[in-house]
C-alpha cells in the first residue's frame, strides 16, 4: 500500500484519482482548500484550508503530514481562466502562474523531506503548454502557466534525481470537468485510469518526461 498525497482533489480529476487509488488499496491524503462531501468519503485523511498559491499554507500542510513518508505526490490543483487578446486580464494571468506554476513547486519544496528514494513527484500539466504543439493560439494565461510548470518539473527532475526521486509531467487529456465547462473528449474515469498507469510506470529511467495519460510522449 502506497501513501499518495493529492492536491486539488475535492472535485474533478483529483477526486477521481483519489477514488481509484483508494479502491485499489492505496492510502490517499487529500489536500484542498474546501473539502467536498465526496472527498471526505473517499480519502484516508483530508488536509483542508490549504491554498497552493499561498506560502503561508505550507507550514500547516507540513505540520499535518509530520514525518510521514510520501510515496507519490500528485500536484493536481489548478485553475483555468479564459482570456482574449485585446481584452486581456493580466491579474488573471498572474493568478494562473501563482496556482498552476508556483503551486506545484511550493508544495513539492514544502514536502521534500517527506520524500525518500523511490518516491515519485507528479505534476498534472497540459499539452496546451507545449510550444511545439500550439496550433491555435489563445488561452494566454493558462498556456503560459503550463509551459512554465513544465520547466519547473524538469528542474525538479534534475534536483531530485540524486535522491532517487522520479518526476513526471502528465497531461490528463481534454477531460469533461467543471473546469472545462463540461467540454472534452474523455471523462474523469478514463483520464484518472490513464494517469495512474503512467504514475505506476514512472521510474528513474524516464524522469522529467512529458507524457499524455494515454501513454505517448508529448513535445515541449
JSON list of C-alpha atoms in Angstrom, two decimals:
[
{"chain": "A", "resi": 1, "resn": "UNK", "atom": "CA", "xyz": [0.00, 0.00, 0.00]},
{"chain": "A", "resi": 2, "resn": "UNK", "atom": "CA", "xyz": [1.36, 3.39, -1.02]},
{"chain": "A", "resi": 3, "resn": "UNK", "atom": "CA", "xyz": [0.75, 6.73, 0.64]},
{"chain": "A", "resi": 4, "resn": "UNK", "atom": "CA", "xyz": [-0.37, 9.18, -2.05]},
{"chain": "A", "resi": 5, "resn": "UNK", "atom": "CA", "xyz": [-0.81, 12.91, -1.45]},
{"chain": "A", "resi": 6, "resn": "UNK", "atom": "CA", "xyz": [-3.10, 14.61, -3.98]},
{"chain": "A", "resi": 7, "resn": "UNK", "atom": "CA", "xyz": [-3.72, 18.36, -4.15]},
{"chain": "A", "resi": 8, "resn": "UNK", "atom": "CA", "xyz": [-6.90, 19.89, -5.53]},
{"chain": "A", "resi": 9, "resn": "UNK", "atom": "CA", "xyz": [-8.92, 16.72, -5.06]},
{"chain": "A", "resi": 10, "resn": "UNK", "atom": "CA", "xyz": [-12.28, 17.98, -3.87]},
{"chain": "A", "resi": 11, "resn": "UNK", "atom": "CA", "xyz": [-13.70, 17.50, -7.39]},
{"chain": "A", "resi": 12, "resn": "UNK", "atom": "CA", "xyz": [-12.88, 16.56, -10.98]},
{"chain": "A", "resi": 13, "resn": "UNK", "atom": "CA", "xyz": [-9.72, 14.68, -11.87]},
{"chain": "A", "resi": 14, "resn": "UNK", "atom": "CA", "xyz": [-8.28, 14.92, -8.37]},
{"chain": "A", "resi": 15, "resn": "UNK", "atom": "CA", "xyz": [-11.38, 13.40, -6.80]},
{"chain": "A", "resi": 16, "resn": "UNK", "atom": "CA", "xyz": [-11.41, 10.57, -9.33]},
{"chain": "A", "resi": 17, "resn": "UNK", "atom": "CA", "xyz": [-7.72, 9.89, -8.74]},
{"chain": "A", "resi": 18, "resn": "UNK", "atom": "CA", "xyz": [-8.42, 9.66, -5.02]},
{"chain": "A", "resi": 19, "resn": "UNK", "atom": "CA", "xyz": [-11.32, 7.26, -5.64]},
{"chain": "A", "resi": 20, "resn": "UNK", "atom": "CA", "xyz": [-9.40, 4.91, -7.91]},
{"chain": "A", "resi": 21, "resn": "UNK", "atom": "CA", "xyz": [-6.27, 4.92, -5.78]},
{"chain": "A", "resi": 22, "resn": "UNK", "atom": "CA", "xyz": [-8.29, 4.18, -2.64]},
{"chain": "A", "resi": 23, "resn": "UNK", "atom": "CA", "xyz": [-10.24, 1.41, -4.36]},
{"chain": "A", "resi": 24, "resn": "UNK", "atom": "CA", "xyz": [-7.02, -0.41, -5.20]},
{"chain": "A", "resi": 25, "resn": "UNK", "atom": "CA", "xyz": [-5.73, -0.12, -1.64]},
{"chain": "A", "resi": 26, "resn": "UNK", "atom": "CA", "xyz": [-3.56, 3.00, -1.56]},
{"chain": "A", "resi": 27, "resn": "UNK", "atom": "CA", "xyz": [-3.86, 5.46, 1.31]},
{"chain": "A", "resi": 28, "resn": "UNK", "atom": "CA", "xyz": [-4.83, 8.87, -0.03]},
{"chain": "A", "resi": 29, "resn": "UNK", "atom": "CA", "xyz": [-4.16, 12.14, 1.76]},
{"chain": "A", "resi": 30, "resn": "UNK", "atom": "CA", "xyz": [-6.40, 14.78, 0.21]},
{"chain": "A", "resi": 31, "resn": "UNK", "atom": "CA", "xyz": [-5.10, 18.35, 0.21]},
{"chain": "A", "resi": 32, "resn": "UNK", "atom": "CA", "xyz": [-7.58, 21.07, -0.68]},
{"chain": "A", "resi": 33, "resn": "UNK", "atom": "CA", "xyz": [-8.93, 24.46, 0.27]},
{"chain": "A", "resi": 34, "resn": "UNK", "atom": "CA", "xyz": [-12.50, 23.35, 0.99]},
{"chain": "A", "resi": 35, "resn": "UNK", "atom": "CA", "xyz": [-13.25, 19.62, 1.01]},
{"chain": "A", "resi": 36, "resn": "UNK", "atom": "CA", "xyz": [-16.34, 18.25, -0.70]},
{"chain": "A", "resi": 37, "resn": "UNK", "atom": "CA", "xyz": [-18.50, 15.56, 0.86]},
{"chain": "A", "resi": 38, "resn": "UNK", "atom": "CA", "xyz": [-17.28, 13.24, -1.90]},
{"chain": "A", "resi": 39, "resn": "UNK", "atom": "CA", "xyz": [-13.61, 13.54, -1.00]},
{"chain": "A", "resi": 40, "resn": "UNK", "atom": "CA", "xyz": [-14.35, 13.24, 2.72]},
{"chain": "A", "resi": 41, "resn": "UNK", "atom": "CA", "xyz": [-15.98, 9.90, 1.98]},
{"chain": "A", "resi": 42, "resn": "UNK", "atom": "CA", "xyz": [-13.01, 8.67, -0.04]},
{"chain": "A", "resi": 43, "resn": "UNK", "atom": "CA", "xyz": [-9.71, 9.89, 1.40]},
{"chain": "A", "resi": 44, "resn": "UNK", "atom": "CA", "xyz": [-7.97, 8.34, 4.37]},
{"chain": "A", "resi": 45, "resn": "UNK", "atom": "CA", "xyz": [-7.14, 11.84, 5.57]},
{"chain": "A", "resi": 46, "resn": "UNK", "atom": "CA", "xyz": [-8.18, 15.32, 4.47]},
{"chain": "A", "resi": 47, "resn": "UNK", "atom": "CA", "xyz": [-5.91, 18.33, 4.92]},
{"chain": "A", "resi": 48, "resn": "UNK", "atom": "CA", "xyz": [-8.14, 21.33, 4.33]},
{"chain": "A", "resi": 49, "resn": "UNK", "atom": "CA", "xyz": [-7.61, 25.08, 4.24]},
{"chain": "A", "resi": 50, "resn": "UNK", "atom": "CA", "xyz": [-4.54, 24.72, 2.01]},
{"chain": "A", "resi": 51, "resn": "UNK", "atom": "CA", "xyz": [-4.11, 27.18, -0.85]},
{"chain": "A", "resi": 52, "resn": "UNK", "atom": "CA", "xyz": [-1.19, 26.06, -3.02]},
{"chain": "A", "resi": 53, "resn": "UNK", "atom": "CA", "xyz": [-0.65, 29.65, -4.20]},
{"chain": "A", "resi": 54, "resn": "UNK", "atom": "CA", "xyz": [-0.16, 30.91, -0.64]},
{"chain": "A", "resi": 55, "resn": "UNK", "atom": "CA", "xyz": [3.18, 30.40, 1.08]},
{"chain": "A", "resi": 56, "resn": "UNK", "atom": "CA", "xyz": [1.54, 30.67, 4.49]},
{"chain": "A", "resi": 57, "resn": "UNK", "atom": "CA", "xyz": [-0.42, 27.49, 3.77]},
{"chain": "A", "resi": 58, "resn": "UNK", "atom": "CA", "xyz": [2.75, 25.42, 3.57]},
{"chain": "A", "resi": 59, "resn": "UNK", "atom": "CA", "xyz": [3.54, 25.40, 7.29]},
{"chain": "A", "resi": 60, "resn": "UNK", "atom": "CA", "xyz": [0.18, 23.85, 8.28]},
{"chain": "A", "resi": 61, "resn": "UNK", "atom": "CA", "xyz": [0.45, 21.43, 5.37]},
{"chain": "A", "resi": 62, "resn": "UNK", "atom": "CA", "xyz": [3.85, 20.29, 6.54]},
{"chain": "A", "resi": 63, "resn": "UNK", "atom": "CA", "xyz": [2.61, 20.09, 10.13]},
{"chain": "A", "resi": 64, "resn": "UNK", "atom": "CA", "xyz": [-0.30, 17.87, 9.14]},
{"chain": "A", "resi": 65, "resn": "UNK", "atom": "CA", "xyz": [2.00, 15.45, 7.30]},
{"chain": "A", "resi": 66, "resn": "UNK", "atom": "CA", "xyz": [4.65, 15.48, 10.01]},
{"chain": "A", "resi": 67, "resn": "UNK", "atom": "CA", "xyz": [7.39, 12.95, 9.25]},
{"chain": "A", "resi": 68, "resn": "UNK", "atom": "CA", "xyz": [5.08, 10.68, 7.27]},
{"chain": "A", "resi": 69, "resn": "UNK", "atom": "CA", "xyz": [6.70, 9.19, 4.17]},
{"chain": "A", "resi": 70, "resn": "UNK", "atom": "CA", "xyz": [5.05, 10.15, 0.88]},
{"chain": "A", "resi": 71, "resn": "UNK", "atom": "CA", "xyz": [5.34, 7.52, -1.84]},
{"chain": "A", "resi": 72, "resn": "UNK", "atom": "CA", "xyz": [3.61, 9.61, -4.52]},
{"chain": "A", "resi": 73, "resn": "UNK", "atom": "CA", "xyz": [2.98, 13.35, -4.50]},
{"chain": "A", "resi": 74, "resn": "UNK", "atom": "CA", "xyz": [0.42, 14.40, -7.13]},
{"chain": "A", "resi": 75, "resn": "UNK", "atom": "CA", "xyz": [0.34, 18.14, -7.78]},
{"chain": "A", "resi": 76, "resn": "UNK", "atom": "CA", "xyz": [-3.11, 18.37, -9.33]},
{"chain": "A", "resi": 77, "resn": "UNK", "atom": "CA", "xyz": [-4.53, 21.70, -8.10]},
{"chain": "A", "resi": 78, "resn": "UNK", "atom": "CA", "xyz": [-5.01, 24.18, -10.91]},
{"chain": "A", "resi": 79, "resn": "UNK", "atom": "CA", "xyz": [-7.20, 26.88, -12.42]},
{"chain": "A", "resi": 80, "resn": "UNK", "atom": "CA", "xyz": [-8.36, 27.74, -15.92]},
{"chain": "A", "resi": 81, "resn": "UNK", "atom": "CA", "xyz": [-9.47, 31.26, -16.88]},
{"chain": "A", "resi": 82, "resn": "UNK", "atom": "CA", "xyz": [-10.21, 32.22, -20.47]},
{"chain": "A", "resi": 83, "resn": "UNK", "atom": "CA", "xyz": [-8.63, 35.37, -21.87]},
{"chain": "A", "resi": 84, "resn": "UNK", "atom": "CA", "xyz": [-8.79, 37.11, -25.23]},
{"chain": "A", "resi": 85, "resn": "UNK", "atom": "CA", "xyz": [-6.17, 39.20, -26.99]},
{"chain": "A", "resi": 86, "resn": "UNK", "atom": "CA", "xyz": [-7.35, 42.80, -26.91]},
{"chain": "A", "resi": 87, "resn": "UNK", "atom": "CA", "xyz": [-9.26, 42.21, -23.68]},
{"chain": "A", "resi": 88, "resn": "UNK", "atom": "CA", "xyz": [-6.54, 40.66, -21.54]},
{"chain": "A", "resi": 89, "resn": "UNK", "atom": "CA", "xyz": [-6.99, 40.16, -17.80]},
{"chain": "A", "resi": 90, "resn": "UNK", "atom": "CA", "xyz": [-3.40, 40.49, -16.64]},
{"chain": "A", "resi": 91, "resn": "UNK", "atom": "CA", "xyz": [-4.26, 39.99, -12.98]},
{"chain": "A", "resi": 92, "resn": "UNK", "atom": "CA", "xyz": [-5.92, 36.74, -14.03]},
{"chain": "A", "resi": 93, "resn": "UNK", "atom": "CA", "xyz": [-2.76, 35.74, -15.88]},
{"chain": "A", "resi": 94, "resn": "UNK", "atom": "CA", "xyz": [-0.73, 36.30, -12.72]},
{"chain": "A", "resi": 95, "resn": "UNK", "atom": "CA", "xyz": [-3.17, 34.13, -10.79]},
{"chain": "A", "resi": 96, "resn": "UNK", "atom": "CA", "xyz": [-2.61, 31.33, -13.33]},
{"chain": "A", "resi": 97, "resn": "UNK", "atom": "CA", "xyz": [1.08, 31.44, -12.53]},
{"chain": "A", "resi": 98, "resn": "UNK", "atom": "CA", "xyz": [0.53, 31.60, -8.79]},
{"chain": "A", "resi": 99, "resn": "UNK", "atom": "CA", "xyz": [-1.60, 28.45, -8.81]},
{"chain": "A", "resi": 100, "resn": "UNK", "atom": "CA", "xyz": [-0.54, 26.40, -11.85]},
{"chain": "A", "resi": 101, "resn": "UNK", "atom": "CA", "xyz": [3.19, 27.13, -11.91]},
{"chain": "A", "resi": 102, "resn": "UNK", "atom": "CA", "xyz": [4.32, 28.11, -8.43]},
{"chain": "A", "resi": 103, "resn": "UNK", "atom": "CA", "xyz": [1.82, 25.90, -6.62]},
{"chain": "A", "resi": 104, "resn": "UNK", "atom": "CA", "xyz": [3.44, 22.56, -7.57]},
{"chain": "A", "resi": 105, "resn": "UNK", "atom": "CA", "xyz": [6.89, 23.95, -6.82]},
{"chain": "A", "resi": 106, "resn": "UNK", "atom": "CA", "xyz": [5.78, 25.36, -3.48]},
{"chain": "A", "resi": 107, "resn": "UNK", "atom": "CA", "xyz": [4.12, 22.10, -2.37]},
{"chain": "A", "resi": 108, "resn": "UNK", "atom": "CA", "xyz": [6.99, 19.90, -3.53]},
{"chain": "A", "resi": 109, "resn": "UNK", "atom": "CA", "xyz": [9.56, 22.05, -1.75]},
{"chain": "A", "resi": 110, "resn": "UNK", "atom": "CA", "xyz": [7.47, 22.10, 1.44]},
{"chain": "A", "resi": 111, "resn": "UNK", "atom": "CA", "xyz": [7.14, 18.30, 1.47]},
{"chain": "A", "resi": 112, "resn": "UNK", "atom": "CA", "xyz": [10.61, 17.45, 0.15]},
{"chain": "A", "resi": 113, "resn": "UNK", "atom": "CA", "xyz": [11.70, 15.94, 3.46]},
{"chain": "A", "resi": 114, "resn": "UNK", "atom": "CA", "xyz": [8.79, 13.51, 3.30]},
{"chain": "A", "resi": 115, "resn": "UNK", "atom": "CA", "xyz": [10.07, 12.05, 0.04]},
{"chain": "A", "resi": 116, "resn": "UNK", "atom": "CA", "xyz": [12.52, 9.16, 0.01]},
{"chain": "A", "resi": 117, "resn": "UNK", "atom": "CA", "xyz": [14.41, 7.18, -2.62]},
{"chain": "A", "resi": 118, "resn": "UNK", "atom": "CA", "xyz": [11.75, 5.56, -4.77]},
{"chain": "A", "resi": 119, "resn": "UNK", "atom": "CA", "xyz": [9.17, 8.28, -4.16]},
{"chain": "A", "resi": 120, "resn": "UNK", "atom": "CA", "xyz": [7.51, 9.91, -7.16]},
{"chain": "A", "resi": 121, "resn": "UNK", "atom": "CA", "xyz": [6.50, 13.51, -7.84]},
{"chain": "A", "resi": 122, "resn": "UNK", "atom": "CA", "xyz": [3.77, 14.12, -10.41]},
{"chain": "A", "resi": 123, "resn": "UNK", "atom": "CA", "xyz": [2.67, 17.41, -11.92]},
{"chain": "A", "resi": 124, "resn": "UNK", "atom": "CA", "xyz": [-0.66, 17.42, -13.74]},
{"chain": "A", "resi": 125, "resn": "UNK", "atom": "CA", "xyz": [0.10, 19.82, -16.56]},
{"chain": "A", "resi": 126, "resn": "UNK", "atom": "CA", "xyz": [-1.44, 20.20, -20.04]},
{"chain": "A", "resi": 127, "resn": "UNK", "atom": "CA", "xyz": [-0.43, 19.72, -23.63]},
{"chain": "A", "resi": 128, "resn": "UNK", "atom": "CA", "xyz": [-1.61, 23.29, -24.27]},
{"chain": "A", "resi": 129, "resn": "UNK", "atom": "CA", "xyz": [1.61, 24.25, -22.51]},
{"chain": "A", "resi": 130, "resn": "UNK", "atom": "CA", "xyz": [3.56, 22.69, -25.37]},
{"chain": "A", "resi": 131, "resn": "UNK", "atom": "CA", "xyz": [5.08, 25.35, -27.63]},
{"chain": "A", "resi": 132, "resn": "UNK", "atom": "CA", "xyz": [5.62, 22.88, -30.47]},
{"chain": "A", "resi": 133, "resn": "UNK", "atom": "CA", "xyz": [2.02, 21.69, -30.22]},
{"chain": "A", "resi": 134, "resn": "UNK", "atom": "CA", "xyz": [0.40, 25.15, -30.20]},
{"chain": "A", "resi": 135, "resn": "UNK", "atom": "CA", "xyz": [-1.60, 25.37, -33.43]},
{"chain": "A", "resi": 136, "resn": "UNK", "atom": "CA", "xyz": [-4.45, 27.64, -32.38]},
{"chain": "A", "resi": 137, "resn": "UNK", "atom": "CA", "xyz": [-3.20, 30.35, -30.00]},
{"chain": "A", "resi": 138, "resn": "UNK", "atom": "CA", "xyz": [-5.42, 31.83, -27.30]},
{"chain": "A", "resi": 139, "resn": "UNK", "atom": "CA", "xyz": [-5.63, 30.93, -23.59]},
{"chain": "A", "resi": 140, "resn": "UNK", "atom": "CA", "xyz": [-2.59, 33.09, -22.88]},
{"chain": "A", "resi": 141, "resn": "UNK", "atom": "CA", "xyz": [-2.53, 32.77, -19.11]},
{"chain": "A", "resi": 142, "resn": "UNK", "atom": "CA", "xyz": [-3.31, 29.07, -18.94]},
{"chain": "A", "resi": 143, "resn": "UNK", "atom": "CA", "xyz": [-0.94, 28.13, -21.76]},
{"chain": "A", "resi": 144, "resn": "UNK", "atom": "CA", "xyz": [1.94, 30.17, -20.39]},
{"chain": "A", "resi": 145, "resn": "UNK", "atom": "CA", "xyz": [1.48, 28.88, -16.84]},
{"chain": "A", "resi": 146, "resn": "UNK", "atom": "CA", "xyz": [1.56, 25.28, -18.07]},
{"chain": "A", "resi": 147, "resn": "UNK", "atom": "CA", "xyz": [4.64, 25.92, -20.23]},
{"chain": "A", "resi": 148, "resn": "UNK", "atom": "CA", "xyz": [6.31, 27.37, -17.15]},
{"chain": "A", "resi": 149, "resn": "UNK", "atom": "CA", "xyz": [5.33, 24.48, -14.89]},
{"chain": "A", "resi": 150, "resn": "UNK", "atom": "CA", "xyz": [6.83, 22.07, -17.43]},
{"chain": "A", "resi": 151, "resn": "UNK", "atom": "CA", "xyz": [10.13, 23.89, -16.89]},
{"chain": "A", "resi": 152, "resn": "UNK", "atom": "CA", "xyz": [9.60, 23.67, -13.13]},
{"chain": "A", "resi": 153, "resn": "UNK", "atom": "CA", "xyz": [9.05, 19.94, -13.48]},
{"chain": "A", "resi": 154, "resn": "UNK", "atom": "CA", "xyz": [12.22, 19.48, -15.48]},
{"chain": "A", "resi": 155, "resn": "UNK", "atom": "CA", "xyz": [14.15, 21.44, -12.87]},
{"chain": "A", "resi": 156, "resn": "UNK", "atom": "CA", "xyz": [12.69, 19.23, -10.13]},
{"chain": "A", "resi": 157, "resn": "UNK", "atom": "CA", "xyz": [13.68, 16.13, -12.09]},
{"chain": "A", "resi": 158, "resn": "UNK", "atom": "CA", "xyz": [17.30, 17.30, -12.01]},
{"chain": "A", "resi": 159, "resn": "UNK", "atom": "CA", "xyz": [17.05, 18.46, -8.40]},
{"chain": "A", "resi": 160, "resn": "UNK", "atom": "CA", "xyz": [15.60, 15.22, -7.09]},
{"chain": "A", "resi": 161, "resn": "UNK", "atom": "CA", "xyz": [17.46, 12.74, -9.29]},
{"chain": "A", "resi": 162, "resn": "UNK", "atom": "CA", "xyz": [20.40, 12.35, -6.85]},
{"chain": "A", "resi": 163, "resn": "UNK", "atom": "CA", "xyz": [17.87, 11.30, -4.19]},
{"chain": "A", "resi": 164, "resn": "UNK", "atom": "CA", "xyz": [16.32, 8.62, -6.42]},
{"chain": "A", "resi": 165, "resn": "UNK", "atom": "CA", "xyz": [13.02, 10.51, -6.77]},
{"chain": "A", "resi": 166, "resn": "UNK", "atom": "CA", "xyz": [11.39, 10.43, -10.22]},
{"chain": "A", "resi": 167, "resn": "UNK", "atom": "CA", "xyz": [9.30, 13.28, -11.63]},
{"chain": "A", "resi": 168, "resn": "UNK", "atom": "CA", "xyz": [6.55, 13.07, -14.26]},
{"chain": "A", "resi": 169, "resn": "UNK", "atom": "CA", "xyz": [4.74, 15.79, -16.17]},
{"chain": "A", "resi": 170, "resn": "UNK", "atom": "CA", "xyz": [1.35, 14.38, -17.15]},
{"chain": "A", "resi": 171, "resn": "UNK", "atom": "CA", "xyz": [-1.35, 15.67, -19.49]},
{"chain": "A", "resi": 172, "resn": "UNK", "atom": "CA", "xyz": [-4.72, 14.20, -18.44]},
{"chain": "A", "resi": 173, "resn": "UNK", "atom": "CA", "xyz": [-6.38, 14.67, -21.81]},
{"chain": "A", "resi": 174, "resn": "UNK", "atom": "CA", "xyz": [-9.22, 17.05, -22.65]},
{"chain": "A", "resi": 175, "resn": "UNK", "atom": "CA", "xyz": [-11.41, 15.99, -19.77]},
{"chain": "A", "resi": 176, "resn": "UNK", "atom": "CA", "xyz": [-15.08, 16.77, -19.21]},
{"chain": "A", "resi": 177, "resn": "UNK", "atom": "CA", "xyz": [-14.99, 18.55, -15.83]},
{"chain": "A", "resi": 178, "resn": "UNK", "atom": "CA", "xyz": [-16.33, 21.72, -14.22]},
{"chain": "A", "resi": 179, "resn": "UNK", "atom": "CA", "xyz": [-13.05, 23.40, -15.15]},
{"chain": "A", "resi": 180, "resn": "UNK", "atom": "CA", "xyz": [-13.69, 22.81, -18.86]},
{"chain": "A", "resi": 181, "resn": "UNK", "atom": "CA", "xyz": [-17.39, 23.63, -18.61]},
{"chain": "A", "resi": 182, "resn": "UNK", "atom": "CA", "xyz": [-18.24, 20.00, -19.26]},
{"chain": "A", "resi": 183, "resn": "UNK", "atom": "CA", "xyz": [-16.47, 20.03, -22.62]},
{"chain": "A", "resi": 184, "resn": "UNK", "atom": "CA", "xyz": [-13.90, 17.42, -23.57]},
{"chain": "A", "resi": 185, "resn": "UNK", "atom": "CA", "xyz": [-13.30, 14.12, -25.31]},
{"chain": "A", "resi": 186, "resn": "UNK", "atom": "CA", "xyz": [-12.77, 11.90, -22.30]},
{"chain": "A", "resi": 187, "resn": "UNK", "atom": "CA", "xyz": [-14.35, 11.52, -18.88]},
{"chain": "A", "resi": 188, "resn": "UNK", "atom": "CA", "xyz": [-12.65, 11.67, -15.49]},
{"chain": "A", "resi": 189, "resn": "UNK", "atom": "CA", "xyz": [-12.80, 7.91, -15.06]},
{"chain": "A", "resi": 190, "resn": "UNK", "atom": "CA", "xyz": [-10.76, 7.18, -18.16]},
{"chain": "A", "resi": 191, "resn": "UNK", "atom": "CA", "xyz": [-8.40, 10.09, -17.57]},
{"chain": "A", "resi": 192, "resn": "UNK", "atom": "CA", "xyz": [-7.63, 9.08, -13.99]},
{"chain": "A", "resi": 193, "resn": "UNK", "atom": "CA", "xyz": [-7.06, 5.47, -15.04]},
{"chain": "A", "resi": 194, "resn": "UNK", "atom": "CA", "xyz": [-4.53, 6.59, -17.65]},
{"chain": "A", "resi": 195, "resn": "UNK", "atom": "CA", "xyz": [-2.79, 8.91, -15.21]},
{"chain": "A", "resi": 196, "resn": "UNK", "atom": "CA", "xyz": [-2.46, 6.13, -12.65]},
{"chain": "A", "resi": 197, "resn": "UNK", "atom": "CA", "xyz": [-0.97, 3.85, -15.30]},
{"chain": "A", "resi": 198, "resn": "UNK", "atom": "CA", "xyz": [1.65, 6.49, -16.07]},
{"chain": "A", "resi": 199, "resn": "UNK", "atom": "CA", "xyz": [2.39, 7.00, -12.38]},
{"chain": "A", "resi": 200, "resn": "UNK", "atom": "CA", "xyz": [2.82, 3.26, -11.82]},
{"chain": "A", "resi": 201, "resn": "UNK", "atom": "CA", "xyz": [5.22, 3.04, -14.77]},
{"chain": "A", "resi": 202, "resn": "UNK", "atom": "CA", "xyz": [7.29, 6.05, -13.69]},
{"chain": "A", "resi": 203, "resn": "UNK", "atom": "CA", "xyz": [10.89, 5.31, -12.75]},
{"chain": "A", "resi": 204, "resn": "UNK", "atom": "CA", "xyz": [14.27, 6.98, -12.86]},
{"chain": "A", "resi": 205, "resn": "UNK", "atom": "CA", "xyz": [14.90, 5.92, -16.45]},
{"chain": "A", "resi": 206, "resn": "UNK", "atom": "CA", "xyz": [12.38, 8.46, -17.73]},
{"chain": "A", "resi": 207, "resn": "UNK", "atom": "CA", "xyz": [12.21, 11.09, -15.02]},
{"chain": "A", "resi": 208, "resn": "UNK", "atom": "CA", "xyz": [11.38, 14.54, -16.36]},
{"chain": "A", "resi": 209, "resn": "UNK", "atom": "CA", "xyz": [9.43, 13.27, -19.39]},
{"chain": "A", "resi": 210, "resn": "UNK", "atom": "CA", "xyz": [6.20, 14.94, -20.60]},
{"chain": "A", "resi": 211, "resn": "UNK", "atom": "CA", "xyz": [3.53, 12.26, -21.10]},
{"chain": "A", "resi": 212, "resn": "UNK", "atom": "CA", "xyz": [-0.06, 12.05, -22.26]},
{"chain": "A", "resi": 213, "resn": "UNK", "atom": "CA", "xyz": [-2.25, 9.99, -19.93]},
{"chain": "A", "resi": 214, "resn": "UNK", "atom": "CA", "xyz": [-2.77, 7.61, -22.85]},
{"chain": "A", "resi": 215, "resn": "UNK", "atom": "CA", "xyz": [0.95, 6.83, -22.93]},
{"chain": "A", "resi": 216, "resn": "UNK", "atom": "CA", "xyz": [2.51, 8.84, -25.75]},
{"chain": "A", "resi": 217, "resn": "UNK", "atom": "CA", "xyz": [5.34, 11.27, -25.10]},
{"chain": "A", "resi": 218, "resn": "UNK", "atom": "CA", "xyz": [4.46, 14.90, -25.85]},
{"chain": "A", "resi": 219, "resn": "UNK", "atom": "CA", "xyz": [6.68, 17.59, -27.42]},
{"chain": "A", "resi": 220, "resn": "UNK", "atom": "CA", "xyz": [7.86, 20.55, -25.41]}
]
